[in-house]
Every structure is written in C-alpha cells, then in structure tokens.
Amino acid sequence: MKVLVIGGGGREHAICWKLSQSPKVTELYCAPGNAGIARVAACVPLKATDVDGVVAWAKEHTMDFVVVAPDDPLALGMVDALEAAGIPAFGPRKNAAIIEASKAFSKDLMKKYGIPTAKYKTFTDLAAAEAYVEQQGAPIVVKADGLALGKGVTVAETVEEAKAALREMMAEGKFGVSGSTVVIEERMTGPEVTVLAFTDGTYLVCMPSSRDHKRAYDGDRGPNTGGMGAIAPVPGFTDELLQQCMGTIFLPTIAAMKAEGRPFQGVLYFGLMLTPDGPKVVEYNARFGDPETQAVLSLLDSDLLDIMLACRNGALHEADVRWKDAAACCLVLASGGYPVAYQSGYPISGLEEAGKSAVVFHAGTKRDEQDRIVTAGGRVLGVTATGDTLGAAIDSAYKAAKHISFTDMHFRTDIGQKSLTETEGSD
Ligand code: AMP
Ligand code: GLY
C-alpha cells in the first residue's frame, strides 16, 4: 500500500518509523516531514494545513491511505476532504475533531454525559469573565477555547493572574480567535496521566499509559512547552484505575460522541488527573500526543497499519494489538531558549552513535545547503529508549543522549524521576 503521513514532528517520525516496519507498506510518504523522517519516508514539500494541496497530491500519486496526525488539519476537515475524494484516511472528521478544537464543546459534552471533569463556565464577555473570577477566587484555571499550541492554559494562583490571562486572551488577542471564548474552571490536584486509545467510533483499545513533562525546566518549573519528555507506562496507573476510567470516562466518551452524531475514529487522547475524588478529564485531544507517542509506539509489537485500517473500517474489535512487556522513555533535546525565543540552523553531531542504543526521533531538524542535519525548531530530537524497567529505559535514553550535541542544547535531567518513586495514586 502507498501511505502518506501528514505532519513533521517527533510524533510523525515515530508513526512513520512504525509504519515503515509493516510489510504491507510498499511506499511511505510524509508531508512535510523532516530530516529524520526522510530516512524512512519520502518527504513531500506540502504544509500540514494545506488541505487542498494534500488532497490533490494524494490523488495524483494514488495514495491508498493517509494518516492525518496533527490537530490543525484535523480541525480543518482534512479527513473529510480526503474521504470525499475517495481516499481512505486515518483520523477523526471535523465534526469529531472539535472535541480538541473547542474546549467549550468538550466541557459541555462531559457535563451532558456525566463524565468527571473540573467544574467550569464559558465566557465570551471579558467583564462577565472577570466578575466570575472575582466571585470564585483563586486558585482558578483560565483556558482559551480553541487550539493554542498547548499554551492556552493558565493555572492562576491569584485573582490578578487570572484576570491578566483573561485580558490577554479576550482583549489583546494573544491566541487570535482561539481566545475570544474562554473556559474558566476549578483547579484540580493530583498526578497527571495520558491515555491514548485507538477507536473505530464504537470500540476502543487503550495504549499503555504515559506521562508527558510539560514544563521547560527540572522539577516541573518554568514555562509550559509542547512537552520535554515522556515515559510509558505510568507505574501508579494500575489496572484497577484503568478499569475505573474505562467505565467512567473512556467508553462514555466514545458513546457520547456517537450519540451526538459525531462518531470519533482515530486516536483519542485522554489527559487525566488522578484527583482525590477519582480520575477526571483535564483535556481531550483528537490525535496522538507528542512526545507521548514516541514512548508508546516504541512498545507496540503489532502492525500499526493494520490497527489504523481497522479503526478506519469499523473493525477494531478484530485487530491484533499487542504491547511489549517493557517500559519506554523519550527525552526531548530542545533549542536553548525554547519555548520563548531560540535560534535555529545549528549542526547536530552524534546522531549515529546515539542511534546505536536508542531510537532518535527527529522533531525540528532539516538538511542545510551543505547537507548537514541542523536544528530547525524548538523541540529538536526525542531520544527514545526501552528497557525491562522504567529505570533501565530512563538510563538508556540519557546515556544515548550524551553522544548528541548542538549549540545551546537544552534538556531536562529529571524525565521520569517522579514516576520512578510513584506509589499507587501518588505523584
Ligand atoms: P490542557 O492544555 O488543558 O491540558 O492544560 C495544560 C496543563 O494545565 C495540564 O496538563 C494541567 O497540568 C494544567 N491544567 C489544566 N486544567 C487544569 C485544572 N482544571 N486544574 C489543574 N490543572 C490544570
Ligand atoms: N503532550 C501533549 C499533547 O500532545 O498535546
């Protein structure tokens, strides 16, 4: 089969890496891809958000299947457009991708179907939002309704901080239209866990639990990033908790989307918080998480293409989905200054040596005019290792990363450390 993957980050590298191992994939393409993806797929110079361009290219080059990985093209309806052109695609349609694209939608859905989440109110008027914050007091959480590169959330410790976030979103247009509607919600506490699940709209198969590390610096300090590393599975996320979430969150969400006439096919990302009152939803995403995917797909033993086709064809119950009895750690190597301001174009050394003991997924890299692999983004690489235990996986990832260097390289030194000492239900 000829398969095209949309996107060009670490997540897409992990997807391409896994798809390239499928005997059924005869030709693999990625748009736009990156320097690492180019080793396993032919890169196509199209933007991930260029819906018309992607559909035209996929038609012209007779693609059999297209995997749409990032949130933006999903929210723009790329899957609908591909399917309308007769090209089978993996990912939710626009009317289901809204579960990520609008926090107001997802909160209303959870309320309507009794799915546990933080109490909230939605506002389009700044004065009313400010009055609500005054009345509720702090701590309180302010969220832009729409997509904001994972940066549209402020967990405010004071009323002033919450009001400043509201002003930035609603009056100063910090996130454009994504911030003209805001959700204000109660602050929850507890460890966070990500569960990614394959679904065909009716049936659901969970992947191993995982944990992102969103803050830029050690000890969960500094600004929020797209994610500085991930581990899988999460030691404290027991089978009992999984079963509880199945009953109260995962299956009810799939059923709710179906009942709303928005059946969700693809990967549904459950961002959970294990609160003293039980697991609650922090957020949904309509796609694989990044960097969680690099860790999680490293543990997949089955053929990813077969699973994706089964999701697309409503036959997930027949699919063979097996996982390695092991642990994985993905350590992100970022550009110094990320997520605020950083320079790109620095040559990267040591990739080959690191690749001997880990899989080095590329996030922001490209080849320059001198054919060198250089940095080309905030998150540059995701050094991903597996091991019999989480400790072994973390050690391997850090050892492999020692071989790699580029100017101003920044990484956290504590990926997975808290999870190592985690006991049930604690962080
Ligand atoms: P989100 O983009 O909705 O996942 O939010 C980003 C991060 O903000 C989450 O991973 C949490 O750490 C934090 N967060 C979001 N909502 C809440 C909440 N209601 N209570 C506490 N922390 C939250
Ligand atoms: N790791 C967070 C996300 O993919 O949104």
XYZ file of C-alpha atoms in Angstrom, residues 12-13 42 49 83 98 208 226 232 237 242 250 277 291 302 326 340 349 388 390:
20
model
C 5.123 11.831 12.949
C 8.634 10.371 12.932
C 9.917 10.230 1.099
C -2.506 22.568 6.900
C -12.603 10.741 2.100
C -13.977 19.520 17.707
C -0.072 1.790 27.601
C 4.898 21.216 23.870
C 5.330 4.789 29.450
C -1.708 3.861 36.844
C -7.631 1.734 34.066
C -13.263 6.241 28.065
C -12.202 12.295 44.123
C 6.009 13.338 22.896
C 1.789 -5.370 16.265
C 8.651 -3.251 28.881
C 10.160 31.529 24.267
C 26.529 15.852 15.951
C 12.801 -4.062 31.119
C 11.315 2.213 33.699
